[in-house]
mmCIF file of C-alpha atoms in Angstrom:
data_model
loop_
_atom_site.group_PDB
_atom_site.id
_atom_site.type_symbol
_atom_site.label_atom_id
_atom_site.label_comp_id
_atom_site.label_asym_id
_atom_site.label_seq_id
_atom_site.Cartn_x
_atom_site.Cartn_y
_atom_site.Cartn_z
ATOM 1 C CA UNK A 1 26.198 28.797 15.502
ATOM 2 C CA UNK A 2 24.633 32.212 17.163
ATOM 3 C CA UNK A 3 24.271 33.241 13.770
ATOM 4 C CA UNK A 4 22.312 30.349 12.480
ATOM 5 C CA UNK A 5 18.578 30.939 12.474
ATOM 6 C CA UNK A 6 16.030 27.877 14.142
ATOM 7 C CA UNK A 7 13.642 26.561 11.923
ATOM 8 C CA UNK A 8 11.910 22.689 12.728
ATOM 9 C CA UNK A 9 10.297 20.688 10.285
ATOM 10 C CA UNK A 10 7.583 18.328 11.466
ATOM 11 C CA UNK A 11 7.232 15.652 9.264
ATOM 12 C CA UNK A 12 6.346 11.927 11.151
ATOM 13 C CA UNK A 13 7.889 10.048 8.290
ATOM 14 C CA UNK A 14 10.697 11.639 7.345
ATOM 15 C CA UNK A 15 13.704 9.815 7.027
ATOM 16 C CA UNK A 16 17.297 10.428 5.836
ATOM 17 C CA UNK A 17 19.164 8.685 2.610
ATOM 18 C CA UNK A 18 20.483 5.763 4.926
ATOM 19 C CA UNK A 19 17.051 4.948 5.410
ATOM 20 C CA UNK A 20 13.696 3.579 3.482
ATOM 21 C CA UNK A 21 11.609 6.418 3.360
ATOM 22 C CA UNK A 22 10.731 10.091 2.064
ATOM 23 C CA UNK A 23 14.025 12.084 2.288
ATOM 24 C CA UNK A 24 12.903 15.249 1.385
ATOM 25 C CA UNK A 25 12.642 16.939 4.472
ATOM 26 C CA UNK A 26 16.576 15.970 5.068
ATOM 27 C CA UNK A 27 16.925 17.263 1.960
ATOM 28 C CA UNK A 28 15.430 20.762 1.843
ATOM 29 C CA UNK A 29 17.002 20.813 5.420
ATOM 30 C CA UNK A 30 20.677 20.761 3.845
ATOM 31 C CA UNK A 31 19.315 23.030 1.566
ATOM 32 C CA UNK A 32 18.213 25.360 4.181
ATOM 33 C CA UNK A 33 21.529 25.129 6.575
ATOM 34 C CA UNK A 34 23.301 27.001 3.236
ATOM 35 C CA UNK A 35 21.056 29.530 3.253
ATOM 36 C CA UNK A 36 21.525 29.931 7.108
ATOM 37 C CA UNK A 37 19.551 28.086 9.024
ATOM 38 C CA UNK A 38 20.325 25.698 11.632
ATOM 39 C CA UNK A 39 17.470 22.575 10.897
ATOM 40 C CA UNK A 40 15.655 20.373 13.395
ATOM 41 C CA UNK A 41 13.592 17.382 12.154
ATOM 42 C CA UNK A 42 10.636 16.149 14.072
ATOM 43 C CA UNK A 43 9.803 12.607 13.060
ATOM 44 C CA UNK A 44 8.243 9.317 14.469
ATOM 45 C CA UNK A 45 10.680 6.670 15.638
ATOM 46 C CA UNK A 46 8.132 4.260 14.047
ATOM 47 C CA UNK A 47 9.714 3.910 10.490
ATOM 48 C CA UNK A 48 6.626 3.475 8.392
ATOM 49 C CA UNK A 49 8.662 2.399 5.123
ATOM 50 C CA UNK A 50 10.826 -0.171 6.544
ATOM 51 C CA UNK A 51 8.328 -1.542 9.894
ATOM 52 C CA UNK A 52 11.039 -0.706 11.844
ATOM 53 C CA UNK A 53 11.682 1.154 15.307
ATOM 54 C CA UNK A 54 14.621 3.526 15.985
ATOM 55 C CA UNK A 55 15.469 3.058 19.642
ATOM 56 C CA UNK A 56 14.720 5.815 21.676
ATOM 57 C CA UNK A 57 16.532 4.491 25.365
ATOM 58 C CA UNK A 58 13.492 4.494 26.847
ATOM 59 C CA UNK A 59 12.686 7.755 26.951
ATOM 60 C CA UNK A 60 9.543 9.767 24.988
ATOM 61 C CA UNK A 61 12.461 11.465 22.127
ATOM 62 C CA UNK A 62 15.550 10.337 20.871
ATOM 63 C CA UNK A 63 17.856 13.272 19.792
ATOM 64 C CA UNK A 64 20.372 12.481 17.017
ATOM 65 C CA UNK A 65 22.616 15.520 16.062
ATOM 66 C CA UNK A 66 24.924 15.363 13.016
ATOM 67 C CA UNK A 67 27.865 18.162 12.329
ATOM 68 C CA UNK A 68 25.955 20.052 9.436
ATOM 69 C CA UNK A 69 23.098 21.897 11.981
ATOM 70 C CA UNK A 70 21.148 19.249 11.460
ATOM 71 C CA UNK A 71 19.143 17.682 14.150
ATOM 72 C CA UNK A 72 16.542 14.753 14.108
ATOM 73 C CA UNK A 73 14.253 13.828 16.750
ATOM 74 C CA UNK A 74 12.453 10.325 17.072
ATOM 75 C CA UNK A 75 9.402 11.383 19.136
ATOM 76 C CA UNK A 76 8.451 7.556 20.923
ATOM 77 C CA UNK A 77 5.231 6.284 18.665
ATOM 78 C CA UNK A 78 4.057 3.035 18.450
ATOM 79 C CA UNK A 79 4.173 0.529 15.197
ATOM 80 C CA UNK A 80 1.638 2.304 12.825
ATOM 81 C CA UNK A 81 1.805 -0.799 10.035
ATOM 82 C CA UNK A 82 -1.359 -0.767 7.823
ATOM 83 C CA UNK A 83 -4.152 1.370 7.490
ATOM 84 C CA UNK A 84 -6.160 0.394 10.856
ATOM 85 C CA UNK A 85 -6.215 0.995 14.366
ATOM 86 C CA UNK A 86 -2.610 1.188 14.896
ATOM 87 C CA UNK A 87 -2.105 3.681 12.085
ATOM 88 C CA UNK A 88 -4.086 6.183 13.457
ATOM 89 C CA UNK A 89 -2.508 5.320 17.246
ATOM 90 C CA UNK A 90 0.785 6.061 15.676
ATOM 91 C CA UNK A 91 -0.651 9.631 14.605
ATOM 92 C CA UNK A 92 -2.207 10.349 17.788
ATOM 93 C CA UNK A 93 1.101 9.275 19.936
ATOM 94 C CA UNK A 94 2.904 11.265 17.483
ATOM 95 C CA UNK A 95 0.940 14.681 18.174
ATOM 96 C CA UNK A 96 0.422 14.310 22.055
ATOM 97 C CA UNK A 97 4.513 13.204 22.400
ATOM 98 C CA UNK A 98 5.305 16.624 20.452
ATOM 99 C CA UNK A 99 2.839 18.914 22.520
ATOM 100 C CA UNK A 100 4.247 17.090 26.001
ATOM 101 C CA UNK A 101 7.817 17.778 25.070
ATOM 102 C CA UNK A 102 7.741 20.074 22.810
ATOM 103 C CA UNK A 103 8.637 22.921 25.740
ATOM 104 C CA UNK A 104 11.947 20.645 26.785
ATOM 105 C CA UNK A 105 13.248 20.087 23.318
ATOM 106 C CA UNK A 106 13.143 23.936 22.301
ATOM 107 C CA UNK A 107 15.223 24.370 26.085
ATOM 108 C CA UNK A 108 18.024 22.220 24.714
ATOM 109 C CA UNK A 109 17.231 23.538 20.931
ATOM 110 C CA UNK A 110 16.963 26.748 21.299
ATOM 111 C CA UNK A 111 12.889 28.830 20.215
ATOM 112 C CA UNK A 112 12.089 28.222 16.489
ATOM 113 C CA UNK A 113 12.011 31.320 14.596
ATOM 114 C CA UNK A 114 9.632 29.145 11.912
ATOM 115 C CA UNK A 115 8.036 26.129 11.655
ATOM 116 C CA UNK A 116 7.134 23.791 8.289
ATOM 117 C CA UNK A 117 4.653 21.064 8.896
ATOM 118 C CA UNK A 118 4.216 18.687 6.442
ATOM 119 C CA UNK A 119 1.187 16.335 6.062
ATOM 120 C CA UNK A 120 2.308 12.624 5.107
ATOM 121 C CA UNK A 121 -0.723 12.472 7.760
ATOM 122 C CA UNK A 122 -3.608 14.281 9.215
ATOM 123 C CA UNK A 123 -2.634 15.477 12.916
ATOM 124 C CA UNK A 124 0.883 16.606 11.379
ATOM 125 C CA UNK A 125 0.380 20.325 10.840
ATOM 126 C CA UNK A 126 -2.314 20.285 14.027
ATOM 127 C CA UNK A 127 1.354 19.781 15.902
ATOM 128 C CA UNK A 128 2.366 22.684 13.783
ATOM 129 C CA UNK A 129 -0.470 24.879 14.436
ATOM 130 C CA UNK A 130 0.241 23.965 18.698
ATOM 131 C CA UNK A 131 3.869 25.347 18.309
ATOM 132 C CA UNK A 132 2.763 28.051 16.108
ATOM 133 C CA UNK A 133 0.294 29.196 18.980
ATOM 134 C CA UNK A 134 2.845 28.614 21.784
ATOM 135 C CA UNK A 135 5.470 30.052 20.388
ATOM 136 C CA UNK A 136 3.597 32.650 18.186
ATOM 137 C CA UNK A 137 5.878 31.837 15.220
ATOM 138 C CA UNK A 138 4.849 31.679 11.834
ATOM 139 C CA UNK A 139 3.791 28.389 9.955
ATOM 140 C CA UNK A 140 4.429 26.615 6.758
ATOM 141 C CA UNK A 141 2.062 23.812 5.909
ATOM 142 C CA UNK A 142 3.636 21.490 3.411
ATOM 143 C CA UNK A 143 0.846 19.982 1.358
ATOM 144 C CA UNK A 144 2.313 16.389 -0.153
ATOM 145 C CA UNK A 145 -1.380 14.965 0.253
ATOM 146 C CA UNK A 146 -4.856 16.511 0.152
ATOM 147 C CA UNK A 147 -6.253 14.818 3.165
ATOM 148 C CA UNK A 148 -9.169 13.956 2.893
ATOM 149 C CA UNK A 149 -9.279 14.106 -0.627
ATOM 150 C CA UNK A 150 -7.092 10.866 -0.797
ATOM 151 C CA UNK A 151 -9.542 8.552 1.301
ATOM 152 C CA UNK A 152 -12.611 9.949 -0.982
ATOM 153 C CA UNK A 153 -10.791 8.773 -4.567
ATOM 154 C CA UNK A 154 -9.964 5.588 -2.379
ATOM 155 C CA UNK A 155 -13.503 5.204 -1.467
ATOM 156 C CA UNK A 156 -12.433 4.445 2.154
ATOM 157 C CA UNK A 157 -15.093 7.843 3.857
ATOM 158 C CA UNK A 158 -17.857 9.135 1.842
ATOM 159 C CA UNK A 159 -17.278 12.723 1.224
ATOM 160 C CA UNK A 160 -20.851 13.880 1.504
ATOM 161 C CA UNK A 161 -21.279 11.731 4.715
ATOM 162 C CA UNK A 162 -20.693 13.267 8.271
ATOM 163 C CA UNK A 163 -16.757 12.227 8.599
ATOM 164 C CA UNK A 164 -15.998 13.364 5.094
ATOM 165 C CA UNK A 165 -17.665 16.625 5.717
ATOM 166 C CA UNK A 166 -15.590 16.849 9.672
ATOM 167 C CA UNK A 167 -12.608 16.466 7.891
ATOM 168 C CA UNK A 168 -12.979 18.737 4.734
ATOM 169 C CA UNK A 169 -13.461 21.657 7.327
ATOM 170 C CA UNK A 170 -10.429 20.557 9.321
ATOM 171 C CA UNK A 171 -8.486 21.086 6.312
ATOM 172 C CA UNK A 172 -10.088 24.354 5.117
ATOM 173 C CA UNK A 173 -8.321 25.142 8.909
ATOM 174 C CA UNK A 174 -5.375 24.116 8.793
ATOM 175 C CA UNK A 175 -4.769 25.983 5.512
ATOM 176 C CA UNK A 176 -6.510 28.926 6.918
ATOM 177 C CA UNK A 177 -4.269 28.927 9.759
ATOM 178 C CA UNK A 178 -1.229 28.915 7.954
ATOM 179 C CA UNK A 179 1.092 31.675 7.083
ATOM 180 C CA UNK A 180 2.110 30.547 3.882
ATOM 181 C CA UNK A 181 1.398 27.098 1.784
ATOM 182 C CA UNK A 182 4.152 24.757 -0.116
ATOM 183 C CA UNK A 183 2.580 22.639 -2.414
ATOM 184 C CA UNK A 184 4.389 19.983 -4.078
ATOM 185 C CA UNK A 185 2.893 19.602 -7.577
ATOM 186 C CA UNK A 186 2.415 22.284 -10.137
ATOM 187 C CA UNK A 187 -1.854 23.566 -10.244
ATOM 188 C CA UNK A 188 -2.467 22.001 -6.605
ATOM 189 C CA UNK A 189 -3.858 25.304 -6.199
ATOM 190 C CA UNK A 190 -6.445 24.638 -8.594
ATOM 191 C CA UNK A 191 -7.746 21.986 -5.725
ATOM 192 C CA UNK A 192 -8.565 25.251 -3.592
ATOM 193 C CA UNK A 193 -10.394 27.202 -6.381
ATOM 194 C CA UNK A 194 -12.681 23.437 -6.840
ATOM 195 C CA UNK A 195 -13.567 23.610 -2.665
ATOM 196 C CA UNK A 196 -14.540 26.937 -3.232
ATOM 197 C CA UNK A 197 -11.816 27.928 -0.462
ATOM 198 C CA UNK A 198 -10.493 30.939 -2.302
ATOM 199 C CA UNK A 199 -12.064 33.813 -0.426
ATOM 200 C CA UNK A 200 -10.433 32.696 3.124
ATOM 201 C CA UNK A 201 -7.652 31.477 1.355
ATOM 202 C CA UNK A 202 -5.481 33.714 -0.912
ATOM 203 C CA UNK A 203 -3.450 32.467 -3.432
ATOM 204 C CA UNK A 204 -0.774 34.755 -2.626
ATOM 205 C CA UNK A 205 0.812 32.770 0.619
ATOM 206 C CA UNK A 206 0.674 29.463 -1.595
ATOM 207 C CA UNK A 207 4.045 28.374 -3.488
ATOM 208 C CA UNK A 208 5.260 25.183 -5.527
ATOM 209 C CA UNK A 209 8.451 23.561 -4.872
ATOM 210 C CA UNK A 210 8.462 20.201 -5.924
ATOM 211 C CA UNK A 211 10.749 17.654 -4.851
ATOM 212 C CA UNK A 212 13.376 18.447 -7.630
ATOM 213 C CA UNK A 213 16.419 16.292 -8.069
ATOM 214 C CA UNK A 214 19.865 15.480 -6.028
ATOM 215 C CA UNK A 215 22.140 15.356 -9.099
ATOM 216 C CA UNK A 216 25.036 14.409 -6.310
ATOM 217 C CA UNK A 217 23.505 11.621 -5.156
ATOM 218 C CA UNK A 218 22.048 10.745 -8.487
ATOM 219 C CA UNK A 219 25.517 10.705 -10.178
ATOM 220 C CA UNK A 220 26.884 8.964 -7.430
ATOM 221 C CA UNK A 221 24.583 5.949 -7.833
ATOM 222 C CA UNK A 222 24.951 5.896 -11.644
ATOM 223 C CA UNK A 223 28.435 4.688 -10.919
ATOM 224 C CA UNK A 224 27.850 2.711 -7.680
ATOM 225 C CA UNK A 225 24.617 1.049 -7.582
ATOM 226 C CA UNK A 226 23.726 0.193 -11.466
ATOM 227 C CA UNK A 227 20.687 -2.232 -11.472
ATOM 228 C CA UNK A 228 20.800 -4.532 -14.041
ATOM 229 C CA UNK A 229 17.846 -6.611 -15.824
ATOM 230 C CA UNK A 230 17.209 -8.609 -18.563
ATOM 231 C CA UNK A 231 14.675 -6.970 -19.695
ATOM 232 C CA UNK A 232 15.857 -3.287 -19.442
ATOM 233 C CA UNK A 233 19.121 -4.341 -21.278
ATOM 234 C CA UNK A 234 16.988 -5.746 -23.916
ATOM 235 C CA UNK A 235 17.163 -3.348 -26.891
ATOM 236 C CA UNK A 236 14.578 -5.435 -28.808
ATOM 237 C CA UNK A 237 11.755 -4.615 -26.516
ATOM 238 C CA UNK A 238 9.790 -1.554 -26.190
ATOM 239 C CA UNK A 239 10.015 -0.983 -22.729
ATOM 240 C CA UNK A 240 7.098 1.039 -20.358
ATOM 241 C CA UNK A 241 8.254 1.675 -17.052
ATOM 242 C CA UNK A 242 6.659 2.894 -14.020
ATOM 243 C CA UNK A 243 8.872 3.513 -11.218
ATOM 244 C CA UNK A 244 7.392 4.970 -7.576
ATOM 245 C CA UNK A 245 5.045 3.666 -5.217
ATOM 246 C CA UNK A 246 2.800 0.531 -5.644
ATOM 247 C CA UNK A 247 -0.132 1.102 -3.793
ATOM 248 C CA UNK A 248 -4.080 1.403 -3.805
ATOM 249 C CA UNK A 249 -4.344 4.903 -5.087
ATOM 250 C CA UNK A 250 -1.402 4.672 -7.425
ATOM 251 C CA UNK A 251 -3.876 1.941 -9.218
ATOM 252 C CA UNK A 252 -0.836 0.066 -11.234
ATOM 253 C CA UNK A 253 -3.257 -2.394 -12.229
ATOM 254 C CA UNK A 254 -5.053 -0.245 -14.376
ATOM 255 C CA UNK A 255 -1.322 -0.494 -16.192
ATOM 256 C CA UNK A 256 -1.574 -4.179 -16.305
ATOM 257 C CA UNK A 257 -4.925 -4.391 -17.814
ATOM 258 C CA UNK A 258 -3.566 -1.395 -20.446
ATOM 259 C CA UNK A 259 -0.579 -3.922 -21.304
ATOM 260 C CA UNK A 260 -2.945 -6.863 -21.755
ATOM 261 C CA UNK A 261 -4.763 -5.172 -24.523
ATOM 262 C CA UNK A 262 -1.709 -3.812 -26.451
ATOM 263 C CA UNK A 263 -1.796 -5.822 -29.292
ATOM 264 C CA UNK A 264 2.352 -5.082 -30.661
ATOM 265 C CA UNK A 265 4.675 -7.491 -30.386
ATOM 266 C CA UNK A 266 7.842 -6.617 -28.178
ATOM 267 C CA UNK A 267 6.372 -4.622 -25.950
ATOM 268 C CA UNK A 268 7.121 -5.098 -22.014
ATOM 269 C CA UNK A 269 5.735 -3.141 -19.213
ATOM 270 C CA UNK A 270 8.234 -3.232 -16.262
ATOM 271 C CA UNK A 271 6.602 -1.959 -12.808
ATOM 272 C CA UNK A 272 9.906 -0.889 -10.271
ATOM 273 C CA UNK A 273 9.059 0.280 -6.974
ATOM 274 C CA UNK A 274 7.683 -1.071 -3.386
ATOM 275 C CA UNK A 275 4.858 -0.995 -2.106
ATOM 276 C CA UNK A 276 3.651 1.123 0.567
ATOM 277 C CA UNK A 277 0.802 1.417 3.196
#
């Protein structure tokens, strides 16, 4: 254990494979424990996949250790469901509950020798930028949305408007702050080079790991959890499947009115996935 370097990973929605949710974090963190470090997960207790709340015992964090150096905390947030008020009250009880406690969870944790934020939402890798500060530690930002780019294309804030411009120069920040940049899609760079970003931000502290595949688990479900439909099974049908998220900016309509013109007989497009706020 003395041996075992401390690195956190903030990530609010991070969840592990018993759960609904994004498991990568979990995952890189095994990952990480065999190259030697010992892993602690910050994330909300406010499940935003499943609506659900882990119980916390009525205290602000919940600490839930497992025998792998592995460690996930449920900082106390409240229900975040939908894209209103309560989402961004869930963000903002997510930061301040870090920053309040972050000074007793290190006691029992031990100092962070690094820290990787990720940015399912916007105050995220300001958390990560707070420890960074305190602790004067360096800092990953892991990119898995350009915020605000995603509530431009969405047309929820105007990008030229006053908000839109706020928020384009709170990300130019962030990044500028960081120590080094993961992005999770191949050419995300390419979004800094179109903001023009390139001279405060060099190219050389950003990196691509995507979220790659767990052949053990994969395997496992091949011969445990086979899903079975009618359709699928069907080898007369040419068969277009999307499988993944079903939301606004995924636009899976634009699917359904592609299948409505298709004019060839036997053709079926099969949508799998959930959808997602």
């Amino acid at each position: 254990m003395k041996n075992k370097r401390n690195l956190w990973i903030i990530h609010p929605y991070a969840t592990d494979s018993n759960r609904s949710g994004l498991t990568r974090a979990h995952d890189f963190a095994k990952e990480l424990v065999g190259k030697g470090y010992e892993v602690t997960i910050f994330t909300s207790s406010y499940l935003h996949y499943s609506d659900k709340q882990v119980d916390t015992f009525g205290k602000k964090y919940f600490i839930e250790r497992n025998d792998n150096f592995i460690s996930t905390i449920y900082l106390k947030t409240p229900n975040g469901n939908g894209n209103g008020l309560k989402r961004i009250l869930n963000m903002v009880f997510f930061y301040i509950n870090f920053c309040k406690n972050v000074k007793n969870m290190y006691t029992v944790l031990g100092k962070p020798s690094v820290v990787i934020a990720s940015t399912p939402h916007l105050l995220s890798p300001l958390a990560g930028i707070f420890l960074k500060e305190k602790l004067h530690i360096p800092l990953i930002t892991e990119v898995r949305d350009f915020w605000p780019e995603v509530f431009f294309l969405n047309g929820t804030i105007n990008k030229n408007g006053l908000l839109g411009k706020i928020l384009l120069k709170y990300e130019k920040w962030v990044y500028m702050q960081s120590d080094a940049i993961i992005f999770l899609k191949p050419n995300d760079t390419s979004y800094l080079t179109d903001q023009n970003w390139l001279e405060e931000i060099e190219l050389k502290k950003c990196f691509y790991i995507n979220n790659g595949v767990n052949l053990e688990e994969f395997n496992f479900n091949i011969k445990n959890n086979n899903y079975f439909d009618k359709h699928l099974d069907d080898e007369n049908l040419i068969k277009i499947v999307y499988t993944g998220a079903v939301r606004n900016v995924n636009d899976v309509s634009k699917l359904v009115r592609i299948a409505k013109n298709i004019n060839i007989e036997n053709v079926k497009l099969i949508i799998l996935g959930m959808e997602m706020s």
